[in-house]
């Protein structure tokens, strides 16, 4: 007789009797970088073989033979019914013989070898043997699970082993809640799983058999009203003709059908002087599992890229951006939980451009916009824009355009004008442009000092009188000269009159001899 019973419940954080690789979803959802492949076992003979020898009583020994491609191996023997490990040992160098003792007078034993081969791949090989006295309890070996994280269909494959190949058995599948496990009601439920009088919640599920091999599929999406999101421990229960039963426990399974919450916190408007900007996705979360962060950056130019080095940390929940373009930046964050559920959001940030400031220096002296500069006679003159400024990355990517009398002559930070080009008063213009096409300009006039075109040189070489005429006018100069002549005549007349008076007033006793 072969039958099945589906009973619902959940258990939290239990470990399997048979050590199993951590595994994750295999139901078509995205596999994350932090996840391992689903657990799978194959019968011994591919890379490993064991020979078991009864040493007497409950003592046994194992001789292990490994293929030469095996890099390392871990050997174990488990009593599946009692859920205890009888021996577990690393196979080091030439150690291929292991002794173990039964935990009781009989054992429904599973020998397993965890193997790493030269390619770096891992696999399990197993073998079943019933040791000791009869009767022996039949049990199930899980050869493949659907992974630790499930969002669509829970899938399990395995095989039932009986001491007598003609023995019939019943099979049941169960899930236990953490509350039922901690309170002990899960164990009670398992003991009564084959009791037709028990009334447990059930869900539609599919058992498929091929001899003693089976596969189970349970749609968690269609039955999410009963099998809610959470962490589960599946059990495969087997009862033989002798009414002895076993309960094979699988690795914990996280059922998660709900997409995570995704949040981006960051500024909506900045200017280029703001420097580094932080986009914070750390408030994104899933109610059950950790999440994986994936950023996509759309620049104002339309270029789409992922974060480059130093723009995001190891976890990826923060994005560090130095916006080097003005315009609208779009940041898209997708978070994916370990079951493959995902959610996406976007955040727009407008960056306002700062216009560059154009500055001309001639021989180390700044030249202000709209001024004239008299250049000393030389073979050439160097005009510099190195003091022009901008902010952020724009400062390292400025474009310089020099124009001489309206004609573009240079596109470097400095511009050299030869003597031969100077024949009068000339206009020199500097335009500084950033990568956002914003620009600033300075325009000055230049002339050779003392040349015929130098307007200030003509003024200096004119006579003082011409200069005064230019400044005060001819009438004012004439009146000034008349006043100067009159003032001079009056001064001479006054001095002459004073000398006569002084001569007349000298006492006689001072001018003659003593008598």
Tab-separated table of C-alpha atoms in Angstrom:
chain	number	residue	atom	x	y	z
A	1	UNK	CA	0.000	0.000	0.000
A	2	UNK	CA	1.287	3.432	-0.827
A	3	UNK	CA	-0.481	6.600	0.303
A	4	UNK	CA	0.153	10.179	1.285
A	5	UNK	CA	-1.126	12.749	3.764
A	6	UNK	CA	-0.602	16.493	3.537
A	7	UNK	CA	-0.557	18.325	6.882
A	8	UNK	CA	0.264	22.006	7.260
A	9	UNK	CA	2.450	23.689	9.895
A	10	UNK	CA	5.915	25.412	10.178
A	11	UNK	CA	9.094	25.043	12.175
A	12	UNK	CA	11.854	27.635	12.615
A	13	UNK	CA	15.600	27.127	12.207
A	14	UNK	CA	16.046	23.369	12.485
A	15	UNK	CA	19.021	21.494	11.055
A	16	UNK	CA	18.774	18.362	8.943
A	17	UNK	CA	19.991	14.986	10.144
A	18	UNK	CA	21.980	14.681	6.934
A	19	UNK	CA	24.313	17.661	6.496
A	20	UNK	CA	23.193	19.588	3.412
A	21	UNK	CA	24.679	22.418	1.420
A	22	UNK	CA	23.006	25.808	1.944
A	23	UNK	CA	20.716	26.164	-1.041
A	24	UNK	CA	18.379	28.669	-2.576
A	25	UNK	CA	15.604	29.077	-5.065
A	26	UNK	CA	15.373	26.933	-8.174
A	27	UNK	CA	11.878	27.964	-9.234
A	28	UNK	CA	12.856	30.256	-12.074
A	29	UNK	CA	13.595	33.302	-9.945
A	30	UNK	CA	16.826	35.230	-10.149
A	31	UNK	CA	19.741	33.536	-8.412
A	32	UNK	CA	21.677	36.002	-6.315
A	33	UNK	CA	25.437	36.038	-6.037
A	34	UNK	CA	25.250	35.125	-2.344
A	35	UNK	CA	23.195	32.009	-2.947
A	36	UNK	CA	24.423	28.434	-3.389
A	37	UNK	CA	22.977	25.790	-5.718
A	38	UNK	CA	20.042	23.665	-4.598
A	39	UNK	CA	20.908	20.546	-2.637
A	40	UNK	CA	21.128	17.305	-4.613
A	41	UNK	CA	22.369	13.758	-3.916
A	42	UNK	CA	23.268	10.812	-6.151
A	43	UNK	CA	23.806	7.184	-5.227
A	44	UNK	CA	27.374	6.134	-4.570
A	45	UNK	CA	29.449	4.829	-7.413
A	46	UNK	CA	30.196	7.948	-9.383
A	47	UNK	CA	33.176	9.222	-7.386
A	48	UNK	CA	32.983	7.316	-4.088
A	49	UNK	CA	32.336	3.786	-2.835
A	50	UNK	CA	32.225	2.328	0.692
A	51	UNK	CA	32.680	-1.175	2.005
A	52	UNK	CA	31.090	-1.782	5.420
A	53	UNK	CA	32.459	-4.510	7.703
A	54	UNK	CA	30.751	-5.795	10.847
A	55	UNK	CA	33.393	-5.953	13.548
A	56	UNK	CA	31.062	-7.613	16.071
A	57	UNK	CA	28.221	-6.437	18.320
A	58	UNK	CA	27.405	-2.850	17.414
A	59	UNK	CA	30.885	-2.109	16.029
A	60	UNK	CA	31.394	-1.531	12.320
A	61	UNK	CA	34.095	-0.186	10.036
A	62	UNK	CA	34.063	1.550	6.652
A	63	UNK	CA	36.648	1.458	3.888
A	64	UNK	CA	36.259	4.374	1.512
A	65	UNK	CA	37.468	4.391	-2.087
A	66	UNK	CA	37.626	7.763	-3.860
A	67	UNK	CA	38.204	8.712	-7.464
A	68	UNK	CA	41.531	10.457	-8.116
A	69	UNK	CA	39.703	13.623	-9.238
A	70	UNK	CA	38.423	14.196	-5.685
A	71	UNK	CA	40.140	17.133	-4.021
A	72	UNK	CA	38.599	16.684	-0.577
A	73	UNK	CA	35.826	14.685	1.055
A	74	UNK	CA	33.775	14.536	4.245
A	75	UNK	CA	32.437	11.101	5.245
A	76	UNK	CA	29.494	10.560	7.566
A	77	UNK	CA	27.125	7.865	8.835
A	78	UNK	CA	23.678	8.845	10.130
A	79	UNK	CA	20.942	6.905	11.895
A	80	UNK	CA	18.051	8.444	10.027
A	81	UNK	CA	15.284	7.175	12.283
A	82	UNK	CA	16.926	8.325	15.527
A	83	UNK	CA	18.210	11.469	13.771
A	84	UNK	CA	21.754	11.158	15.105
A	85	UNK	CA	25.128	11.226	13.382
A	86	UNK	CA	27.204	8.133	14.237
A	87	UNK	CA	30.435	9.364	12.684
A	88	UNK	CA	31.656	12.319	10.655
A	89	UNK	CA	35.267	12.706	9.547
A	90	UNK	CA	37.356	14.611	6.989
A	91	UNK	CA	39.190	12.329	4.616
A	92	UNK	CA	42.780	13.541	4.848
A	93	UNK	CA	45.656	12.113	2.798
A	94	UNK	CA	45.465	8.310	2.920
A	95	UNK	CA	42.906	8.006	5.721
A	96	UNK	CA	40.224	5.823	4.125
A	97	UNK	CA	39.180	3.557	7.015
A	98	UNK	CA	36.670	4.733	9.641
A	99	UNK	CA	35.143	2.907	12.623
A	100	UNK	CA	31.717	3.617	14.130
A	101	UNK	CA	29.229	2.146	16.628
A	102	UNK	CA	25.448	1.818	16.375
A	103	UNK	CA	23.247	3.830	18.666
A	104	UNK	CA	21.161	0.823	19.723
A	105	UNK	CA	20.810	-2.643	18.334
A	106	UNK	CA	19.702	-1.686	14.850
A	107	UNK	CA	20.214	1.157	12.422
A	108	UNK	CA	18.452	2.420	9.322
A	109	UNK	CA	21.770	3.904	8.201
A	110	UNK	CA	22.698	6.401	5.579
A	111	UNK	CA	26.327	6.689	4.463
A	112	UNK	CA	27.088	9.969	2.802
A	113	UNK	CA	30.165	11.607	1.287
A	114	UNK	CA	30.425	15.328	0.645
A	115	UNK	CA	32.933	15.716	-2.206
A	116	UNK	CA	34.838	18.593	-3.788
A	117	UNK	CA	36.378	17.779	-7.148
A	118	UNK	CA	39.213	19.453	-9.032
A	119	UNK	CA	36.874	21.747	-10.973
A	120	UNK	CA	35.707	23.277	-7.689
A	121	UNK	CA	32.271	21.640	-7.876
A	122	UNK	CA	30.620	20.003	-4.857
A	123	UNK	CA	28.318	17.006	-4.733
A	124	UNK	CA	26.839	14.441	-2.356
A	125	UNK	CA	26.898	10.692	-2.871
A	126	UNK	CA	24.935	8.391	-0.583
A	127	UNK	CA	24.218	4.764	0.179
A	128	UNK	CA	21.575	3.150	2.417
A	129	UNK	CA	22.072	0.052	4.566
A	130	UNK	CA	20.053	-1.544	7.361
A	131	UNK	CA	22.398	-2.769	10.111
A	132	UNK	CA	21.818	-4.753	13.293
A	133	UNK	CA	18.737	-6.660	14.324
A	134	UNK	CA	15.289	-6.556	12.761
A	135	UNK	CA	12.742	-5.119	12.458
A	136	UNK	CA	14.067	-2.061	10.633
A	137	UNK	CA	12.215	1.161	10.075
A	138	UNK	CA	11.750	2.364	6.478
A	139	UNK	CA	12.732	5.952	5.696
A	140	UNK	CA	12.998	8.503	2.933
A	141	UNK	CA	16.175	10.021	1.535
A	142	UNK	CA	15.813	13.479	0.019
A	143	UNK	CA	17.828	13.496	-3.170
A	144	UNK	CA	16.948	17.008	-4.313
A	145	UNK	CA	15.158	19.958	-2.765
A	146	UNK	CA	13.877	23.071	-4.455
A	147	UNK	CA	16.163	25.337	-2.489
A	148	UNK	CA	16.012	27.258	0.720
A	149	UNK	CA	13.965	30.104	-0.768
A	150	UNK	CA	10.700	29.566	-2.626
A	151	UNK	CA	8.245	32.059	-4.098
A	152	UNK	CA	6.282	29.923	-6.569
A	153	UNK	CA	6.470	26.161	-6.153
A	154	UNK	CA	8.023	24.050	-3.423
A	155	UNK	CA	9.564	20.999	-5.156
A	156	UNK	CA	11.150	17.975	-3.459
A	157	UNK	CA	12.505	14.718	-4.841
A	158	UNK	CA	13.509	11.601	-2.929
A	159	UNK	CA	13.409	7.856	-2.539
A	160	UNK	CA	11.920	5.527	0.080
A	161	UNK	CA	14.068	2.645	1.392
A	162	UNK	CA	12.768	-0.470	3.139
A	163	UNK	CA	14.695	-3.404	4.636
A	164	UNK	CA	12.493	-5.756	2.631
A	165	UNK	CA	12.201	-4.734	-0.994
A	166	UNK	CA	8.663	-6.141	-1.093
A	167	UNK	CA	7.512	-4.175	1.930
A	168	UNK	CA	4.711	-1.708	1.348
A	169	UNK	CA	4.531	1.656	3.084
A	170	UNK	CA	2.550	4.846	3.566
A	171	UNK	CA	4.033	8.298	2.916
A	172	UNK	CA	3.103	11.671	4.311
A	173	UNK	CA	4.345	15.251	3.857
A	174	UNK	CA	4.187	17.852	6.648
A	175	UNK	CA	5.149	21.423	7.465
A	176	UNK	CA	5.434	22.632	11.088
A	177	UNK	CA	5.076	26.149	12.468
A	178	UNK	CA	7.696	27.521	14.839
A	179	UNK	CA	5.009	27.774	17.509
A	180	UNK	CA	4.033	24.136	17.079
A	181	UNK	CA	7.663	23.017	17.196
A	182	UNK	CA	8.548	25.026	20.281
A	183	UNK	CA	5.415	23.907	22.088
A	184	UNK	CA	5.913	20.250	21.142
A	185	UNK	CA	2.709	19.991	19.121
A	186	UNK	CA	4.712	19.478	15.922
A	187	UNK	CA	6.197	16.256	17.323
A	188	UNK	CA	2.734	15.180	18.431
A	189	UNK	CA	1.371	15.892	14.982
A	190	UNK	CA	4.119	13.812	13.352
A	191	UNK	CA	3.402	10.890	15.632
A	192	UNK	CA	-0.231	10.976	14.614
A	193	UNK	CA	0.230	11.814	10.971
A	194	UNK	CA	-0.985	8.373	9.839
A	195	UNK	CA	-4.010	8.469	12.127
A	196	UNK	CA	-7.035	9.056	9.877
A	197	UNK	CA	-8.861	10.646	12.807
A	198	UNK	CA	-6.420	13.553	12.979
A	199	UNK	CA	-7.815	16.805	11.581
A	200	UNK	CA	-5.050	19.045	10.242
A	201	UNK	CA	-5.175	21.831	7.685
A	202	UNK	CA	-4.430	20.463	4.237
A	203	UNK	CA	-3.515	21.964	0.876
A	204	UNK	CA	-3.656	20.504	-2.631
A	205	UNK	CA	-0.293	19.073	-3.627
A	206	UNK	CA	1.046	16.658	-6.195
A	207	UNK	CA	2.791	13.337	-5.444
A	208	UNK	CA	4.368	11.502	-8.384
A	209	UNK	CA	5.842	8.009	-7.964
A	210	UNK	CA	8.288	5.953	-10.002
A	211	UNK	CA	8.782	2.754	-8.023
A	212	UNK	CA	10.046	3.951	-4.638
A	213	UNK	CA	11.201	7.281	-6.041
A	214	UNK	CA	8.896	10.263	-5.617
A	215	UNK	CA	8.536	13.942	-6.369
A	216	UNK	CA	6.366	16.451	-4.526
A	217	UNK	CA	5.189	19.835	-5.791
A	218	UNK	CA	3.268	22.368	-3.754
A	219	UNK	CA	2.129	25.686	-5.216
A	220	UNK	CA	2.726	28.242	-2.470
A	221	UNK	CA	1.209	30.997	-4.616
A	222	UNK	CA	-2.120	29.198	-5.012
A	223	UNK	CA	-2.169	28.253	-1.325
A	224	UNK	CA	-0.764	31.388	0.254
A	225	UNK	CA	-3.921	31.773	2.347
A	226	UNK	CA	-2.818	28.647	4.255
A	227	UNK	CA	0.916	28.445	3.592
A	228	UNK	CA	1.759	32.028	4.437
A	229	UNK	CA	5.147	33.649	4.065
A	230	UNK	CA	7.578	32.345	6.642
A	231	UNK	CA	10.280	29.807	7.456
A	232	UNK	CA	9.258	26.171	7.242
A	233	UNK	CA	10.703	22.734	7.950
A	234	UNK	CA	9.309	20.054	5.630
A	235	UNK	CA	9.050	16.452	6.835
A	236	UNK	CA	8.663	13.271	4.817
A	237	UNK	CA	7.048	10.606	7.000
A	238	UNK	CA	7.165	6.889	6.100
A	239	UNK	CA	5.353	3.979	7.849
A	240	UNK	CA	6.008	0.351	6.899
A	241	UNK	CA	4.028	-2.859	7.242
A	242	UNK	CA	5.405	-3.316	10.748
A	243	UNK	CA	3.864	0.072	11.683
A	244	UNK	CA	7.302	1.524	12.444
A	245	UNK	CA	7.563	5.075	11.158
A	246	UNK	CA	10.281	7.627	10.462
A	247	UNK	CA	10.226	11.350	9.832
A	248	UNK	CA	12.934	12.698	7.534
A	249	UNK	CA	13.547	16.370	8.140
A	250	UNK	CA	14.627	18.690	5.325
A	251	UNK	CA	16.624	21.901	5.425
A	252	UNK	CA	14.655	24.995	6.461
A	253	UNK	CA	12.625	26.453	3.605
A	254	UNK	CA	11.705	30.126	3.444
A	255	UNK	CA	8.454	30.694	1.610
A	256	UNK	CA	8.332	34.263	0.428
A	257	UNK	CA	5.781	35.449	-2.124
A	258	UNK	CA	5.874	39.146	-1.211
A	259	UNK	CA	8.076	41.658	-3.010
A	260	UNK	CA	10.411	43.739	-0.810
A	261	UNK	CA	9.920	47.432	-0.154
A	262	UNK	CA	12.289	49.718	-2.052
A	263	UNK	CA	13.076	53.299	-0.976
A	264	UNK	CA	15.582	55.897	-2.215
A	265	UNK	CA	16.348	58.940	-0.056
A	266	UNK	CA	18.373	61.718	-1.681
A	267	UNK	CA	18.336	65.378	-2.778
A	268	UNK	CA	16.067	66.442	-5.606
A	269	UNK	CA	17.982	69.577	-6.654
A	270	UNK	CA	21.622	70.619	-6.221
A	271	UNK	CA	24.221	72.665	-8.090
A	272	UNK	CA	27.653	71.663	-9.258
A	273	UNK	CA	29.280	73.113	-6.144
A	274	UNK	CA	27.569	70.526	-3.928
A	275	UNK	CA	30.307	67.924	-4.401
A	276	UNK	CA	29.588	64.264	-3.622
A	277	UNK	CA	25.928	63.292	-3.261
A	278	UNK	CA	24.626	60.272	-1.324
A	279	UNK	CA	21.622	58.288	-2.521
A	280	UNK	CA	20.414	56.188	0.411
A	281	UNK	CA	18.655	52.896	-0.316
A	282	UNK	CA	19.257	51.419	3.135
A	283	UNK	CA	15.621	51.864	4.174
A	284	UNK	CA	14.613	49.243	1.611
A	285	UNK	CA	13.777	45.964	3.308
A	286	UNK	CA	12.116	42.581	3.100
A	287	UNK	CA	10.029	41.151	5.917
A	288	UNK	CA	11.692	37.719	5.741
A	289	UNK	CA	15.047	37.619	3.956
A	290	UNK	CA	17.958	39.869	3.189
A	291	UNK	CA	17.924	41.718	-0.104
A	292	UNK	CA	20.282	42.379	-2.990
A	293	UNK	CA	20.717	45.963	-4.287
A	294	UNK	CA	21.165	46.831	-7.965
A	295	UNK	CA	21.591	50.443	-9.174
A	296	UNK	CA	21.208	51.880	-12.679
A	297	UNK	CA	22.329	55.454	-13.359
A	298	UNK	CA	20.959	57.494	-16.267
A	299	UNK	CA	23.068	60.600	-16.842
A	300	UNK	CA	21.714	63.866	-18.326
A	301	UNK	CA	23.459	62.980	-21.583
A	302	UNK	CA	21.276	59.867	-21.842
A	303	UNK	CA	24.123	57.452	-21.056
A	304	UNK	CA	22.967	54.506	-18.948
A	305	UNK	CA	25.446	52.740	-16.689
A	306	UNK	CA	25.933	50.939	-13.436
A	307	UNK	CA	28.011	52.206	-10.506
A	308	UNK	CA	31.759	52.353	-11.080
A	309	UNK	CA	34.419	51.715	-8.456
A	310	UNK	CA	33.925	53.687	-5.223
A	311	UNK	CA	30.388	54.757	-6.189
A	312	UNK	CA	28.819	52.041	-4.027
A	313	UNK	CA	29.869	49.973	-1.042
A	314	UNK	CA	30.099	46.216	-0.550
A	315	UNK	CA	26.440	45.869	0.450
A	316	UNK	CA	25.303	48.264	-2.249
A	317	UNK	CA	22.599	50.053	-0.267
A	318	UNK	CA	24.257	53.457	-0.724
A	319	UNK	CA	25.274	55.245	-3.913
A	320	UNK	CA	27.982	57.924	-3.833
A	321	UNK	CA	27.828	60.202	-6.880
A	322	UNK	CA	29.820	63.278	-7.926
A	323	UNK	CA	27.516	64.803	-10.566
A	324	UNK	CA	29.751	66.042	-13.375
A	325	UNK	CA	26.956	67.079	-15.714
A	326	UNK	CA	24.174	69.600	-15.346
A	327	UNK	CA	20.660	68.390	-16.014
A	328	UNK	CA	18.428	65.630	-14.675
A	329	UNK	CA	20.054	62.512	-13.226
A	330	UNK	CA	17.865	59.446	-12.760
A	331	UNK	CA	18.762	56.750	-10.248
A	332	UNK	CA	16.960	53.412	-10.471
A	333	UNK	CA	17.205	50.982	-7.565
A	334	UNK	CA	16.029	47.385	-7.830
A	335	UNK	CA	15.982	45.241	-4.703
A	336	UNK	CA	15.608	41.468	-4.910
A	337	UNK	CA	15.036	39.148	-1.982
A	338	UNK	CA	16.479	35.640	-1.752
A	339	UNK	CA	13.274	34.124	-3.076
A	340	UNK	CA	13.577	36.180	-6.260
A	341	UNK	CA	10.841	38.734	-5.513
A	342	UNK	CA	11.888	42.167	-6.689
A	343	UNK	CA	10.768	45.767	-6.591
A	344	UNK	CA	12.041	48.879	-8.389
A	345	UNK	CA	11.868	52.624	-7.840
A	346	UNK	CA	13.489	55.702	-9.375
A	347	UNK	CA	14.715	59.015	-7.978
A	348	UNK	CA	15.346	62.121	-10.106
A	349	UNK	CA	17.893	64.769	-9.167
A	350	UNK	CA	18.328	68.055	-11.053
A	351	UNK	CA	21.856	69.480	-11.134
A	352	UNK	CA	22.144	73.213	-11.885
A	353	UNK	CA	25.237	74.251	-13.798
A	354	UNK	CA	27.663	76.867	-12.437
A	355	UNK	CA	28.885	79.192	-15.216
A	356	UNK	CA	32.697	79.405	-15.459
A	357	UNK	CA	34.528	82.694	-14.814
A	358	UNK	CA	36.879	83.853	-17.575
A	359	UNK	CA	40.073	85.693	-16.506
A	360	UNK	CA	42.925	87.016	-18.694
A	361	UNK	CA	46.447	87.545	-17.370
A	362	UNK	CA	49.185	89.346	-19.346
A	363	UNK	CA	52.653	88.919	-17.916
A	364	UNK	CA	51.291	88.062	-14.506
A	365	UNK	CA	48.935	91.063	-14.426
A	366	UNK	CA	45.142	90.617	-14.607
A	367	UNK	CA	43.340	92.347	-17.440
A	368	UNK	CA	39.831	93.486	-16.661
A	369	UNK	CA	37.060	93.339	-19.198
A	370	UNK	CA	36.852	96.471	-21.411
A	371	UNK	CA	40.333	97.840	-20.585
A	372	UNK	CA	43.215	98.824	-22.909
A	373	UNK	CA	46.731	97.478	-22.351
A	374	UNK	CA	49.981	98.987	-23.770
A	375	UNK	CA	52.371	96.146	-24.491
A	376	UNK	CA	56.158	96.618	-24.405
A	377	UNK	CA	57.983	95.950	-27.642
A	378	UNK	CA	58.806	92.228	-27.798
A	379	UNK	CA	58.979	89.317	-30.209
A	380	UNK	CA	55.657	87.995	-28.880
A	381	UNK	CA	53.257	88.270	-25.975
A	382	UNK	CA	51.673	85.466	-23.899
A	383	UNK	CA	48.067	85.748	-22.785
A	384	UNK	CA	47.003	83.284	-20.053
A	385	UNK	CA	43.591	81.959	-18.981
A	386	UNK	CA	44.948	79.720	-16.196
A	387	UNK	CA	43.199	81.790	-13.543
A	388	UNK	CA	39.792	81.141	-15.082
A	389	UNK	CA	37.665	79.068	-12.714
A	390	UNK	CA	34.755	76.624	-12.547
A	391	UNK	CA	33.536	74.046	-10.013
A	392	UNK	CA	33.582	70.261	-9.873
A	393	UNK	CA	34.817	68.254	-12.809
A	394	UNK	CA	34.095	71.202	-15.108
A	395	UNK	CA	37.269	72.885	-13.803
A	396	UNK	CA	39.373	70.139	-15.398
A	397	UNK	CA	37.487	70.109	-18.672
A	398	UNK	CA	37.189	73.766	-19.644
A	399	UNK	CA	37.350	74.805	-23.288
A	400	UNK	CA	39.329	77.971	-24.131
A	401	UNK	CA	38.653	79.996	-27.278
A	402	UNK	CA	40.904	83.012	-28.016
A	403	UNK	CA	39.875	85.482	-30.721
A	404	UNK	CA	42.112	88.218	-32.150
A	405	UNK	CA	40.162	90.918	-33.947
A	406	UNK	CA	37.231	88.510	-34.248
A	407	UNK	CA	39.246	85.603	-35.631
A	408	UNK	CA	39.819	82.451	-33.559
A	409	UNK	CA	43.564	82.035	-33.036
A	410	UNK	CA	44.052	79.699	-30.037
A	411	UNK	CA	42.218	76.917	-28.152
A	412	UNK	CA	44.669	76.292	-25.317
A	413	UNK	CA	44.877	77.767	-21.841
A	414	UNK	CA	47.566	80.155	-23.110
A	415	UNK	CA	47.772	82.081	-26.363
A	416	UNK	CA	50.898	83.629	-27.928
A	417	UNK	CA	50.532	86.619	-30.268
A	418	UNK	CA	53.634	87.466	-32.417
A	419	UNK	CA	54.955	91.003	-32.962
A	420	UNK	CA	54.110	90.781	-36.644
A	421	UNK	CA	50.410	90.616	-35.820
A	422	UNK	CA	50.461	93.934	-33.949
A	423	UNK	CA	49.966	96.901	-36.274
A	424	UNK	CA	47.566	99.070	-34.326
A	425	UNK	CA	44.914	98.789	-31.663
A	426	UNK	CA	43.570	95.229	-31.564
A	427	UNK	CA	40.739	93.432	-29.787
A	428	UNK	CA	41.647	90.294	-27.764
A	429	UNK	CA	38.761	88.119	-26.556
A	430	UNK	CA	38.807	85.032	-24.309
A	431	UNK	CA	35.755	82.741	-24.098
A	432	UNK	CA	35.767	79.979	-21.463
A	433	UNK	CA	33.198	77.210	-21.955
A	434	UNK	CA	32.363	74.192	-19.722
A	435	UNK	CA	31.107	70.764	-20.770
A	436	UNK	CA	27.517	71.894	-20.268
A	437	UNK	CA	28.012	74.603	-22.960
A	438	UNK	CA	27.809	77.431	-20.408
A	439	UNK	CA	30.388	80.167	-21.065
A	440	UNK	CA	31.877	83.462	-19.904
A	441	UNK	CA	34.088	85.906	-21.831
A	442	UNK	CA	36.526	88.792	-21.357
A	443	UNK	CA	37.391	91.350	-24.085
A	444	UNK	CA	40.317	93.792	-23.918
A	445	UNK	CA	42.211	96.092	-26.311
A	446	UNK	CA	45.984	95.892	-26.832
A	447	UNK	CA	48.494	98.221	-28.490
A	448	UNK	CA	52.291	98.420	-28.613
A	449	UNK	CA	53.638	100.952	-26.132
A	450	UNK	CA	54.917	104.126	-27.775
A	451	UNK	CA	53.797	103.121	-31.234
A	452	UNK	CA	52.056	105.542	-33.562
A	453	UNK	CA	48.807	103.794	-32.663
A	454	UNK	CA	49.339	104.288	-28.919
A	455	UNK	CA	46.936	107.114	-27.992
A	456	UNK	CA	48.610	107.732	-24.644
A	457	UNK	CA	52.065	108.020	-26.216
A	458	UNK	CA	50.923	111.000	-28.421
A	459	UNK	CA	49.745	112.875	-25.343
A	460	UNK	CA	53.046	112.432	-23.507
A	461	UNK	CA	55.167	113.612	-26.472
A	462	UNK	CA	53.070	116.828	-27.058
A	463	UNK	CA	54.378	120.127	-25.570
A	464	UNK	CA	53.306	121.183	-22.119
A	465	UNK	CA	51.613	124.169	-23.640
A	466	UNK	CA	49.620	122.001	-26.029
A	467	UNK	CA	48.692	119.831	-23.165
A	468	UNK	CA	47.520	122.786	-21.121
A	469	UNK	CA	45.559	124.090	-24.087
A	470	UNK	CA	43.921	120.703	-24.485
A	471	UNK	CA	43.085	120.731	-20.806
A	472	UNK	CA	42.099	124.364	-20.066
A	473	UNK	CA	41.394	126.031	-23.442
A	474	UNK	CA	43.158	129.004	-25.242
A	475	UNK	CA	41.167	131.815	-23.533
A	476	UNK	CA	41.937	130.541	-20.097
A	477	UNK	CA	45.629	130.267	-20.940
A	478	UNK	CA	45.739	133.852	-22.330
A	479	UNK	CA	44.096	135.311	-19.238
A	480	UNK	CA	46.489	133.372	-17.106
A	481	UNK	CA	49.526	134.787	-18.909
A	482	UNK	CA	48.242	138.392	-18.578
A	483	UNK	CA	47.686	137.920	-14.890
A	484	UNK	CA	51.187	136.453	-14.543
A	485	UNK	CA	52.802	139.477	-16.334
A	486	UNK	CA	50.870	142.015	-14.204
A	487	UNK	CA	51.775	140.148	-11.047
A	488	UNK	CA	55.460	140.145	-11.997
A	489	UNK	CA	55.475	143.925	-12.795
A	490	UNK	CA	53.767	144.758	-9.506
A	491	UNK	CA	56.237	142.687	-7.562
A	492	UNK	CA	59.280	144.409	-9.155
A	493	UNK	CA	57.801	147.917	-8.562
A	494	UNK	CA	57.083	147.136	-4.913
A	495	UNK	CA	60.589	145.859	-4.236
A	496	UNK	CA	62.171	149.003	-5.835
A	497	UNK	CA	60.040	151.377	-3.734
A	498	UNK	CA	60.977	149.673	-0.479
A	499	UNK	CA	64.693	150.057	-1.186
A	500	UNK	CA	64.336	153.917	-1.628
A	501	UNK	CA	62.485	154.314	1.646
A	502	UNK	CA	65.076	152.306	3.491
A	503	UNK	CA	67.912	154.561	2.186
A	504	UNK	CA	66.184	157.789	3.296
A	505	UNK	CA	65.609	156.596	6.833
A	506	UNK	CA	69.256	155.757	7.677
A	507	UNK	CA	70.401	158.089	10.617
A	508	UNK	CA	73.174	160.551	9.850
A	509	UNK	CA	75.304	159.330	12.718
A	510	UNK	CA	75.444	155.993	11.003
A	511	UNK	CA	76.675	157.414	7.687
A	512	UNK	CA	79.455	159.853	8.715
A	513	UNK	CA	82.603	160.088	10.848
A	514	UNK	CA	82.554	160.922	14.528
A	515	UNK	CA	83.146	164.580	15.322
